[in-house]
Coordinates of C-alpha atoms and ligand atoms in Angstrom, one line a residue:
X1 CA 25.8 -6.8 4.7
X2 CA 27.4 -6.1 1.7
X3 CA 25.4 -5.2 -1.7
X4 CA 25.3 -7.8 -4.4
X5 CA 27.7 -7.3 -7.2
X6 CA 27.1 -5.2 -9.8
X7 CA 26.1 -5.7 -13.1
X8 CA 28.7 -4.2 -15.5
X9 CA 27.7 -4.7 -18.6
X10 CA 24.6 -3.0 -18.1
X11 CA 24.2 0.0 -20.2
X12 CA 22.0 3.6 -19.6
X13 CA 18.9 3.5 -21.4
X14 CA 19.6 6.8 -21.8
X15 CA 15.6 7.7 -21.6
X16 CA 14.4 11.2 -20.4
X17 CA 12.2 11.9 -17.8
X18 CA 8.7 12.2 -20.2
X19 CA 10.2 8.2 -21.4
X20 CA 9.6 6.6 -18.3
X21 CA 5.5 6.3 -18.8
X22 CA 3.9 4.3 -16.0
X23 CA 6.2 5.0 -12.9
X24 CA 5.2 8.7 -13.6
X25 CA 2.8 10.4 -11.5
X26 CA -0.2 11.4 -13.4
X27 CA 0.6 15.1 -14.0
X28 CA 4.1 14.9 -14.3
X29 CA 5.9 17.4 -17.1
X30 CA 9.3 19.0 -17.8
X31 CA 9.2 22.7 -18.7
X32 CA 12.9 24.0 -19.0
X33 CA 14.5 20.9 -18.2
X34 CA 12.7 21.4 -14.7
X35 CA 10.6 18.4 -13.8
X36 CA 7.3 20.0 -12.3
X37 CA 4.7 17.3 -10.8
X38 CA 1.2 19.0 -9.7
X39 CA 2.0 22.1 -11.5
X40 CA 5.0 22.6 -9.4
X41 CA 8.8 23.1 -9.9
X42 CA 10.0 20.0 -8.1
X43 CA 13.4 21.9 -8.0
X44 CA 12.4 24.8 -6.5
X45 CA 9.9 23.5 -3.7
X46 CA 13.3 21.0 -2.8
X47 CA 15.1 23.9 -2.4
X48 CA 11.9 25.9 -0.4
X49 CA 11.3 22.6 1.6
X50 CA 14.7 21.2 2.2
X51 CA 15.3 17.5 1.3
X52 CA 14.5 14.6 1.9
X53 CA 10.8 15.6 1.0
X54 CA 7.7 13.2 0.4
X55 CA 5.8 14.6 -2.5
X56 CA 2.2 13.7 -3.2
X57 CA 0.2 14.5 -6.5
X58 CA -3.0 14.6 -5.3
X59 CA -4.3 14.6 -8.5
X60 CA -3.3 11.5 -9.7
X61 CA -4.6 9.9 -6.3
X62 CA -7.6 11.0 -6.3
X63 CA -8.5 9.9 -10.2
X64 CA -7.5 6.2 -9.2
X65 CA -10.0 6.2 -6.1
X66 CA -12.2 7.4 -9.0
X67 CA -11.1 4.7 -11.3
X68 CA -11.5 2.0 -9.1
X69 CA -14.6 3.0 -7.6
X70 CA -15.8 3.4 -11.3
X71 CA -14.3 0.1 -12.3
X72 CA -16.1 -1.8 -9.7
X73 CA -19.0 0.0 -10.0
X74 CA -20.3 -0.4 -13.2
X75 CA -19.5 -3.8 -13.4
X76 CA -20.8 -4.7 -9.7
X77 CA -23.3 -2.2 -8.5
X78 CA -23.2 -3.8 -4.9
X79 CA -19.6 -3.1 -4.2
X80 CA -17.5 -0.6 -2.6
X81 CA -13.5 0.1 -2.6
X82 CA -12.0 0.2 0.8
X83 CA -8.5 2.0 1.1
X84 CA -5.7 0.2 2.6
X85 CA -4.2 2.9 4.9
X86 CA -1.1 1.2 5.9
X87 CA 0.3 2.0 2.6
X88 CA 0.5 5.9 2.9
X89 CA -1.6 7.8 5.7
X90 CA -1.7 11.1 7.3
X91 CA -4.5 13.1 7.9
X92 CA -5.1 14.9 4.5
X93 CA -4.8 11.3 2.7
X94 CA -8.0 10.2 5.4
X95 CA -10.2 13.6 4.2
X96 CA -9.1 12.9 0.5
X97 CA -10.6 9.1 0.9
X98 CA -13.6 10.4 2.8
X99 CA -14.3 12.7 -0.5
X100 CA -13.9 10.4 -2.8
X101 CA -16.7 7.7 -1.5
X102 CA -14.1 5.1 -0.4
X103 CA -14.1 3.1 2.9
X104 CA -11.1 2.8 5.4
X105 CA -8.9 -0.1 6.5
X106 CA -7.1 0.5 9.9
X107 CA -4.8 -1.9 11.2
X108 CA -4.7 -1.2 14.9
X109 CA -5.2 1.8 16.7
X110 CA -2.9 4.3 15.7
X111 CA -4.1 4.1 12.1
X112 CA -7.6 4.7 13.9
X113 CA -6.4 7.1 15.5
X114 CA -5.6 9.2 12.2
X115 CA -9.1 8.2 10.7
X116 CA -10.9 9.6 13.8
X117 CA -9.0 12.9 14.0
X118 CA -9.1 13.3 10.3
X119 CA -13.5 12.7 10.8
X120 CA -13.4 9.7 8.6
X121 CA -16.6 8.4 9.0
X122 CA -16.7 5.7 11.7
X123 CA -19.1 3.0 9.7
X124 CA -16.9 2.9 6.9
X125 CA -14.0 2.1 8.7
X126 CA -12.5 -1.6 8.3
X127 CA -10.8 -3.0 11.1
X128 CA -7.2 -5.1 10.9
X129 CA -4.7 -7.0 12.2
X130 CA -3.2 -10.5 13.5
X131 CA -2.8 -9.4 16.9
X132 CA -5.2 -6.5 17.9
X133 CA -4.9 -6.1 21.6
X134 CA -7.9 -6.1 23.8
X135 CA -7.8 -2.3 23.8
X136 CA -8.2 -2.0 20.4
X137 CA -10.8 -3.6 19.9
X138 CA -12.7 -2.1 22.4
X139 CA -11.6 1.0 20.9
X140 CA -12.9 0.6 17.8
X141 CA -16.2 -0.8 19.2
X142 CA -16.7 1.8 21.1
X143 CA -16.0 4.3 17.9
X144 CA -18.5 2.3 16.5
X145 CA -16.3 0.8 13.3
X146 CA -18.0 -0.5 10.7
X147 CA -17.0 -4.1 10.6
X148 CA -14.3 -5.7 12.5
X149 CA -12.0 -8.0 10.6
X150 CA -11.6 -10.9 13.2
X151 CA -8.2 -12.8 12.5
X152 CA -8.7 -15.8 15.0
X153 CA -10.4 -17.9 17.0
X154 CA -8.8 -16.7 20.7
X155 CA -10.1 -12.9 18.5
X156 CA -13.7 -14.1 17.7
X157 CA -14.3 -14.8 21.6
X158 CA -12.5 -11.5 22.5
X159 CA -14.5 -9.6 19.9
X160 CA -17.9 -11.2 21.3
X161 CA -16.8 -10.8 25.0
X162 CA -16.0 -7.1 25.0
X163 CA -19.0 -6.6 22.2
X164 CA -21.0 -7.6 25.2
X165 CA -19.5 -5.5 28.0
X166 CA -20.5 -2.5 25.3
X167 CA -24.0 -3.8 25.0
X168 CA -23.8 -3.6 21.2
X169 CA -24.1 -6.3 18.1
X170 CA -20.4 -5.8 16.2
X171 CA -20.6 -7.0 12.3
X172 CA -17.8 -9.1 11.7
X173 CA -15.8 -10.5 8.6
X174 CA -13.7 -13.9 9.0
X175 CA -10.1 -13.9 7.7
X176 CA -9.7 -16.5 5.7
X177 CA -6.0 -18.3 4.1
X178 CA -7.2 -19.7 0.9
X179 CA -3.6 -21.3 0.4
X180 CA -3.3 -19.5 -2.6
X181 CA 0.2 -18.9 -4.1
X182 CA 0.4 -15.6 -5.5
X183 CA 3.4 -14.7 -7.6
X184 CA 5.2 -11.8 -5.8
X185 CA 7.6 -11.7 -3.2
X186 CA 8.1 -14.3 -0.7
X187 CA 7.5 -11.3 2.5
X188 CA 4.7 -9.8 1.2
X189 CA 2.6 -12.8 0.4
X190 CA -0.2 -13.9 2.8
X191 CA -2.4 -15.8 1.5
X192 CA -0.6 -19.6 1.6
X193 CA -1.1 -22.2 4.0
X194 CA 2.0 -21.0 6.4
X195 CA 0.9 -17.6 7.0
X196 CA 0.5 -16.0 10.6
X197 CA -3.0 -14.5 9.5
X198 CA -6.2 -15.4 9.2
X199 CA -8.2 -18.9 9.9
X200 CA -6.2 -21.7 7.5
X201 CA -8.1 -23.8 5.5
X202 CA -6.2 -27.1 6.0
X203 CA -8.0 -29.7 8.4
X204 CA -11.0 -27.9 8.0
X205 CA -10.6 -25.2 10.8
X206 CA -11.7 -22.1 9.2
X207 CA -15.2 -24.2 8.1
X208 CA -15.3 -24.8 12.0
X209 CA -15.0 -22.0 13.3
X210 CA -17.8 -20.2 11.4
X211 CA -19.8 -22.3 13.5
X212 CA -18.4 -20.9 16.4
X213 CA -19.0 -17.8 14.7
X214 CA -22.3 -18.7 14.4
X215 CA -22.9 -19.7 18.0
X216 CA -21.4 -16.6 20.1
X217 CA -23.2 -14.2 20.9
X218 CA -23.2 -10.1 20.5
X219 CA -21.2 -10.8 17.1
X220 CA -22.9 -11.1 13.6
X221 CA -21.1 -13.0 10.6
X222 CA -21.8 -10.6 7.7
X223 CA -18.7 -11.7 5.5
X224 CA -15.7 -13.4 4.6
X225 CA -12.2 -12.1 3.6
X226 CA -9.2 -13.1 2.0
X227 CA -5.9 -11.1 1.0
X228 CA -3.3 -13.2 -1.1
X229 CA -0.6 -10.8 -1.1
X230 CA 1.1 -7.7 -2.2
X231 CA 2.4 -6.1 -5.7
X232 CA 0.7 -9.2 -7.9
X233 CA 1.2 -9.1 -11.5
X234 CA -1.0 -12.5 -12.3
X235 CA -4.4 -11.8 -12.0
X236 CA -5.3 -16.0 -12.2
X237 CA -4.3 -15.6 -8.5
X238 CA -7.1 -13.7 -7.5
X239 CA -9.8 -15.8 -9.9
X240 CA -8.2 -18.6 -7.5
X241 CA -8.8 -17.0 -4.6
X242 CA -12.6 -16.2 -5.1
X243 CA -13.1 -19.9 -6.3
X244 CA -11.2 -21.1 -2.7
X245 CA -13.9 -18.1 -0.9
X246 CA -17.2 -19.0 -3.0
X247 CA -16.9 -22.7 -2.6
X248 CA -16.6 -22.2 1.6
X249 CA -19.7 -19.6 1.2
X250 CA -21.4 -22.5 -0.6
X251 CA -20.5 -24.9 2.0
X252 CA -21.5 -22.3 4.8
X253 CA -25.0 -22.3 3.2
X254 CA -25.5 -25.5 2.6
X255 CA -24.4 -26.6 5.9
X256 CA -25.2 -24.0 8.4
X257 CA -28.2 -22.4 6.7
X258 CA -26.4 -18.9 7.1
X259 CA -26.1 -17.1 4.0
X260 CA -22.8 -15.0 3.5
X261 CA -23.7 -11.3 3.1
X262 CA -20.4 -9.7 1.9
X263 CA -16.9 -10.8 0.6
X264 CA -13.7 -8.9 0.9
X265 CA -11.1 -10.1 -2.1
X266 CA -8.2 -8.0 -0.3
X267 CA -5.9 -5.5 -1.9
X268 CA -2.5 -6.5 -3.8
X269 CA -2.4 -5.3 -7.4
X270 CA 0.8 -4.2 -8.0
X271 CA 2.3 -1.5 -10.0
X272 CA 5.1 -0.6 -11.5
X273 CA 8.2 0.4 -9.8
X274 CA 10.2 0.5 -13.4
X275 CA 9.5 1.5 -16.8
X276 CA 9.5 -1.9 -18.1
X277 CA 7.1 -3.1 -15.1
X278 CA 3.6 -4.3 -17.3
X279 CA 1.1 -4.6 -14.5
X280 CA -2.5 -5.7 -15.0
X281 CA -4.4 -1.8 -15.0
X282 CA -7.2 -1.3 -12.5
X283 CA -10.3 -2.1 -14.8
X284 CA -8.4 -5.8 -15.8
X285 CA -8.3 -6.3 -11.9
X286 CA -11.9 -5.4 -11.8
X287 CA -12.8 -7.2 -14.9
X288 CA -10.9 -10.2 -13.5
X289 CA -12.4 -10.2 -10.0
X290 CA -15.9 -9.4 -10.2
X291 CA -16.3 -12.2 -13.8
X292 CA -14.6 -14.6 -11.2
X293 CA -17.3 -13.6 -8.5
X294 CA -19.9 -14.2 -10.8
X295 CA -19.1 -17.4 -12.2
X296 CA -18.4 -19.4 -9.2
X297 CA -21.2 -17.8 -7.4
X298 CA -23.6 -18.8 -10.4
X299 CA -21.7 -22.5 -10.1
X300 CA -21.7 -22.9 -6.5
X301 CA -25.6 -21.7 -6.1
X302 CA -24.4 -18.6 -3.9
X303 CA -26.7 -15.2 -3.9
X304 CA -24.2 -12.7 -5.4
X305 CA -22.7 -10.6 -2.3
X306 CA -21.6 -7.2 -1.9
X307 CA -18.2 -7.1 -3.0
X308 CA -15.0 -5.1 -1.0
X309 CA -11.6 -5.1 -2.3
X310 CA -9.1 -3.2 -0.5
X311 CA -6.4 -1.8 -2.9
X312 CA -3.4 0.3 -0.9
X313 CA -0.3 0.3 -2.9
X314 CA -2.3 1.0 -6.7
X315 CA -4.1 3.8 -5.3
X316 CA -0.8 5.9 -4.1
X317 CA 2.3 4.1 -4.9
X318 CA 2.3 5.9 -8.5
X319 CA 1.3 9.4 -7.1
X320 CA 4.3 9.7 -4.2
X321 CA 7.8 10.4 -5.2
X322 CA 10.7 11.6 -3.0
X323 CA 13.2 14.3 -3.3
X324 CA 16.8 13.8 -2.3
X325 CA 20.0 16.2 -2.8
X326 CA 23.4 15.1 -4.3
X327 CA 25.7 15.4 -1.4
X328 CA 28.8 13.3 -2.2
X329 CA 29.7 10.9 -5.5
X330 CA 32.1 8.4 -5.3
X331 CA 33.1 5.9 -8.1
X332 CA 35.0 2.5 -7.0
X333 CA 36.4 1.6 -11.0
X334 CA 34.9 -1.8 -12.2
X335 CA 32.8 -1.9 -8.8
X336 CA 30.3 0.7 -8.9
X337 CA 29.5 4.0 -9.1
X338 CA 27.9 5.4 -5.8
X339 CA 25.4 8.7 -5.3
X340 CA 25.1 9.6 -1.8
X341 CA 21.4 11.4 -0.8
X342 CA 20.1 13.0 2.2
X343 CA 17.9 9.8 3.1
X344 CA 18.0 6.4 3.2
X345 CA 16.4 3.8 4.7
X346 CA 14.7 6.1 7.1
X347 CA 12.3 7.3 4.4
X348 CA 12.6 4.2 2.2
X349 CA 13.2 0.6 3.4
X350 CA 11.7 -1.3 0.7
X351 CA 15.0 -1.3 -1.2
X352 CA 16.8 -3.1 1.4
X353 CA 13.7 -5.2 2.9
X354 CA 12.3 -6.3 -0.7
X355 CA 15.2 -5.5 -3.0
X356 CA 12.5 -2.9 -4.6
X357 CA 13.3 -1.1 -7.9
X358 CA 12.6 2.7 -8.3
X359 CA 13.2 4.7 -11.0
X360 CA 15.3 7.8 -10.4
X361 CA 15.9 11.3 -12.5
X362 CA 17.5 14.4 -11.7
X363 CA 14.9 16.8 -11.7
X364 CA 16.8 19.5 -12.5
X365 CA 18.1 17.7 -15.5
X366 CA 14.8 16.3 -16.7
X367 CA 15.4 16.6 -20.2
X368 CA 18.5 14.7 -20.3
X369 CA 18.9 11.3 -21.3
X370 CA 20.2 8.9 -18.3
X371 CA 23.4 7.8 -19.4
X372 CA 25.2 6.4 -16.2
X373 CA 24.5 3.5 -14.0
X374 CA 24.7 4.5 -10.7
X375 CA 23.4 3.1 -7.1
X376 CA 21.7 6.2 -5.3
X377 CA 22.6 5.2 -1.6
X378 CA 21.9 6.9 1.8
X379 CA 23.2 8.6 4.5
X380 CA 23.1 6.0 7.1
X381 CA 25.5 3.3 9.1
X382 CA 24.8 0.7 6.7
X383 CA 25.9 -0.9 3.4
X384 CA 22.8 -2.0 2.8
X385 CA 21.2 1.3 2.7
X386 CA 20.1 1.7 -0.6
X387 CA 17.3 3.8 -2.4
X388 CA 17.8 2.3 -5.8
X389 CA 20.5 -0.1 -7.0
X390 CA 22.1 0.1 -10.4
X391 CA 19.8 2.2 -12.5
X392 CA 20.0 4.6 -15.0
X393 CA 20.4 8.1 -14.0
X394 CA 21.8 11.4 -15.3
X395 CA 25.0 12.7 -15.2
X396 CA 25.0 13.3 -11.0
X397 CA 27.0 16.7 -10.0
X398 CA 26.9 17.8 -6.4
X399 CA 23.8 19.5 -5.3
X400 CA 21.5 18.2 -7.8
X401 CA 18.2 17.4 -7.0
X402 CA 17.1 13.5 -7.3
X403 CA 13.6 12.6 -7.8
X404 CA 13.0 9.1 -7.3
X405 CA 9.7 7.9 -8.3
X406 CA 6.7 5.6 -7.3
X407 CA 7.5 6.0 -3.5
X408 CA 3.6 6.6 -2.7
X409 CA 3.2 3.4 -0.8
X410 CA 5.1 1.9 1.8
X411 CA 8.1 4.6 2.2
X412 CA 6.4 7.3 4.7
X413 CA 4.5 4.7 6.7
X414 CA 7.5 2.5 6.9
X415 CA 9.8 5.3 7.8
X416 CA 11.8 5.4 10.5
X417 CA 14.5 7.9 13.0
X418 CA 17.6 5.3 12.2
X419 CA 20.3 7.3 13.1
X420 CA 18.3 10.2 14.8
X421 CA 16.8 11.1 11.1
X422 CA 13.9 13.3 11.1
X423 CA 11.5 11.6 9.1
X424 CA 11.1 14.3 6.3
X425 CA 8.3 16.5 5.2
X426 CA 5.2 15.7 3.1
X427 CA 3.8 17.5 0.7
X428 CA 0.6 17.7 -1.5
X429 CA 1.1 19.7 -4.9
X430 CA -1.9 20.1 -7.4
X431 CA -2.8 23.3 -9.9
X432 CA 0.5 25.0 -9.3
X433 CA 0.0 24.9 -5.7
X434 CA 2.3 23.2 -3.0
X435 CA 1.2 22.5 1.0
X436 CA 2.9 21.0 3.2
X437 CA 0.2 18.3 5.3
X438 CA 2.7 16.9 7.9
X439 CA 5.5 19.0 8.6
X440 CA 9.5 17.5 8.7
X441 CA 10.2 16.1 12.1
X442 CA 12.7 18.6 14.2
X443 CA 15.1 17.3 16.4
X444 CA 12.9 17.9 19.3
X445 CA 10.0 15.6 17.6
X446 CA 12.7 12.9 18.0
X447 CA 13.2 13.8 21.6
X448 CA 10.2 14.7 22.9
X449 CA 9.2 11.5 24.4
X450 CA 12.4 11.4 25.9
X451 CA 12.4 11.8 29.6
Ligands
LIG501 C1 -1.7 -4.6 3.0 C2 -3.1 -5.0 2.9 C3 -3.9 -4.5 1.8 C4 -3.4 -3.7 0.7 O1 -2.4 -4.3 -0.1 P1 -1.8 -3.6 -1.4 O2 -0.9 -4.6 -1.9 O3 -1.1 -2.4 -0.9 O4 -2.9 -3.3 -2.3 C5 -5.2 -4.9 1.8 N1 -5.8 -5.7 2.8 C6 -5.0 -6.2 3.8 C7 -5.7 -7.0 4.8 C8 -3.7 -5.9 3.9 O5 -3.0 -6.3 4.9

């Protein structure tokens, strides 16, 4: 695969570090031309740490669970936040969303896993997926998971079977495809009517099977779910949504006599990658979603439910960023101009899967004004491997320190060992203070399953 061509004519935008607003992490500064995030000198701990390094503020995460929680809250008192852990998990991140009030959503077992060895609290605990083995689920049973999010109707009778063999009642949600269109990427959206999750709307089904729902036994229908998609910037999408969910709750009641308890809206608010990126903020999501809920309930003669949305990407995506170092430049005239890291697509795919955008400084040039436009590539066999494509940046010199920016969500969990890469280090930094919560991968990591 070769990259697409490059733009030219486009010019630096010659902004400093401070000028990039939203794509910074909440406590980001420059002191001596240094950028520091958490109090820390993101120079320094690269050069403490090594490189590639995952760096979390922690304090910027934890004020948007407290935003959203807040957000919800007072406008919805019956409604709690549920954090999508797919988009960044390791144990700290599971304590920090047990502190902060929020629920879980696991996808599997090894994201389970984490949220039991990190004593998340088992009730709060969400359960995903399209394809959850038989294992898992009794797994998470047996944990005793809050509510299972059941995905199918070959699921519902797995669920109810093994729900039996435990002896126990499990609370359930349906997922359901509302065939809404939101506007994102074509991957990452999963809410339209050709979509491998979820019970679809068309011919009726998803209206059927609550009855079956209804019918087996050792399983209780609490609520309904939906999730559209990922990084959404139109907000109509979700007041869409909740009209599609209300009018089947309506329809539920009216038909079946069985009164939907709780309704899950999803995750998916995007954020923004660069510094021209407008998304809607947290309390116009909120605003947005719970007027919506209101409304059609009020229409449709539904009793308001408790209300879940499950954000990942908007809670952490802004708060992560990852240090690389300069290893070798190369300029092609009138083709491009390339800057080789110490990372790639191991720690970051989403350049090469989505064609994300990141924003990148040199962190120990923070003060300067980007005035080249270069493509920050990795180290690995590909031509594809790219971290961010055409951007400003600094002028680059050999050893520098590259931050790139807004790599909270969907880098770490994504990562991989292409080309025996240890996946790197991560660190937490707040009040001056740096720790390291999952050490870099040695050599022997990679191995050590090896036999
Ligand atoms: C991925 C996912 C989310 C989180 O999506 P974001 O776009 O990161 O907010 C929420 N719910 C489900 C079911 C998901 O698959």
């Amino acid at each position: 695969m070769s990259l697409p061509a490059s733009d030219l004519s486009k010019q630096p935008d010659n902004r400093t570090t401070m000028e990039l607003g939203a794509v910074l992490p909440l406590t980001a500064e420059v002191r001596d031309n240094h950028l520091f995030v958490g109090g820390v000198d993101m120079v320094e701990l690269a050069h403490e740490q090594g490189t590639a390094l995952y760096v979390m503020d922690e304090a910027d995460m934890r004020a948007r669970m407290k935003a959203y929680i807040k957000a919800f809250r007072t406008r919805y008192a019956n409604s709690d936040v549920i954090y999508a852990s797919k988009a960044f998990i390791n144990k700290e991140a599971c304590r920090i969303v047990a502190q902060e009030g929020l629920c879980l959503d696991v996808s599997g077992g090894g994201e389970l896993a984490y949220a039991r060895a990190a004593g998340f609290p088992m009730e709060r605990v969400f359960v995903h997926g399209n394809n959850k083995t038989p294992a898992e689920l009794r797994e998470a049973m047996e944990a005793g998971v809050g509510r299972i999010v059941v995905d199918s109707r070959i699921e519902l009778a797995r669920v109810s079977q093994i729900a039996g063999e435990l002896g126990i009642e499990q609370d359930i949600y349906m997922r359901i495809t509302p065939g809404v269109e939101a506007d994102t990427h074509e991957y990452i959206r999963t809410g339209c009517e050709d979509s491998k999750f979820g019970f679809t709307m068309l011919g009726d089904f998803a209206f059927k099977c609550v009855a079956d729902a209804l019918e087996i036994s050792n399983v209780r229908l609490v609520g309904l779910h939906c999730h559209i998609g990922s990084q959404i910037f139109a907000l109509h999408s979700f007041d869409e949504a909740v009209q599609a969910m209300v009018e089947l709750m309506a329809r539920i009641q009216r038909e079946y006599g069985h009164v939907i308890e709780e309704l899950d809206m999803g995750g998916g608010l995007g954020v923004a990658y660069t510094a021209d990126d407008k998304p809607s903020s947290i309390d116009e999501f909120a605003e947005c979603t719970v007027a919506a809920v209101r409304k059609y309930c009020d229409e449709y003669g539904v009793p308001l439910p408790r209300l879940t949305v499950e954000p990942g990407r908007s809670l952490v995506a802004t708060a992560g960023l990852t240090l690389y170092t300069v290893g070798i430049l190369k300029t092609l005239p009138n083709i491009r101009k390339y800057v080789a890291v110490d990372g790639g697509l191991s720690d970051n795919v989403r350049t090469a899967l989505y064609d994300a955008q990141y924003e990148p400084v040199i962190a120990n040039k923070a003060n300067q004004p980007r005035t080249e436009i270069v493509t920050l590539c990795g180290k690995h066999c590909e031509s594809g491997d790219v971290v961010v494509l055409d951007m400003p940046l600094q002028h680059p010199d050999l050893g520098d320190i590259v931050a790139v920016f807004g790599t909270g969500a969907y880098c770490y969990t994504m990562a991989s060992n292409y080309n025996g890469q240890p996946r790197p280090a991560i660190v937490f930094v707040k009040d001056g203070e740096a720790r390291v919560t999952t050490r870099r991968e040695t050599y022997d990591d990679i191995m050590a399953r090896d036999v």
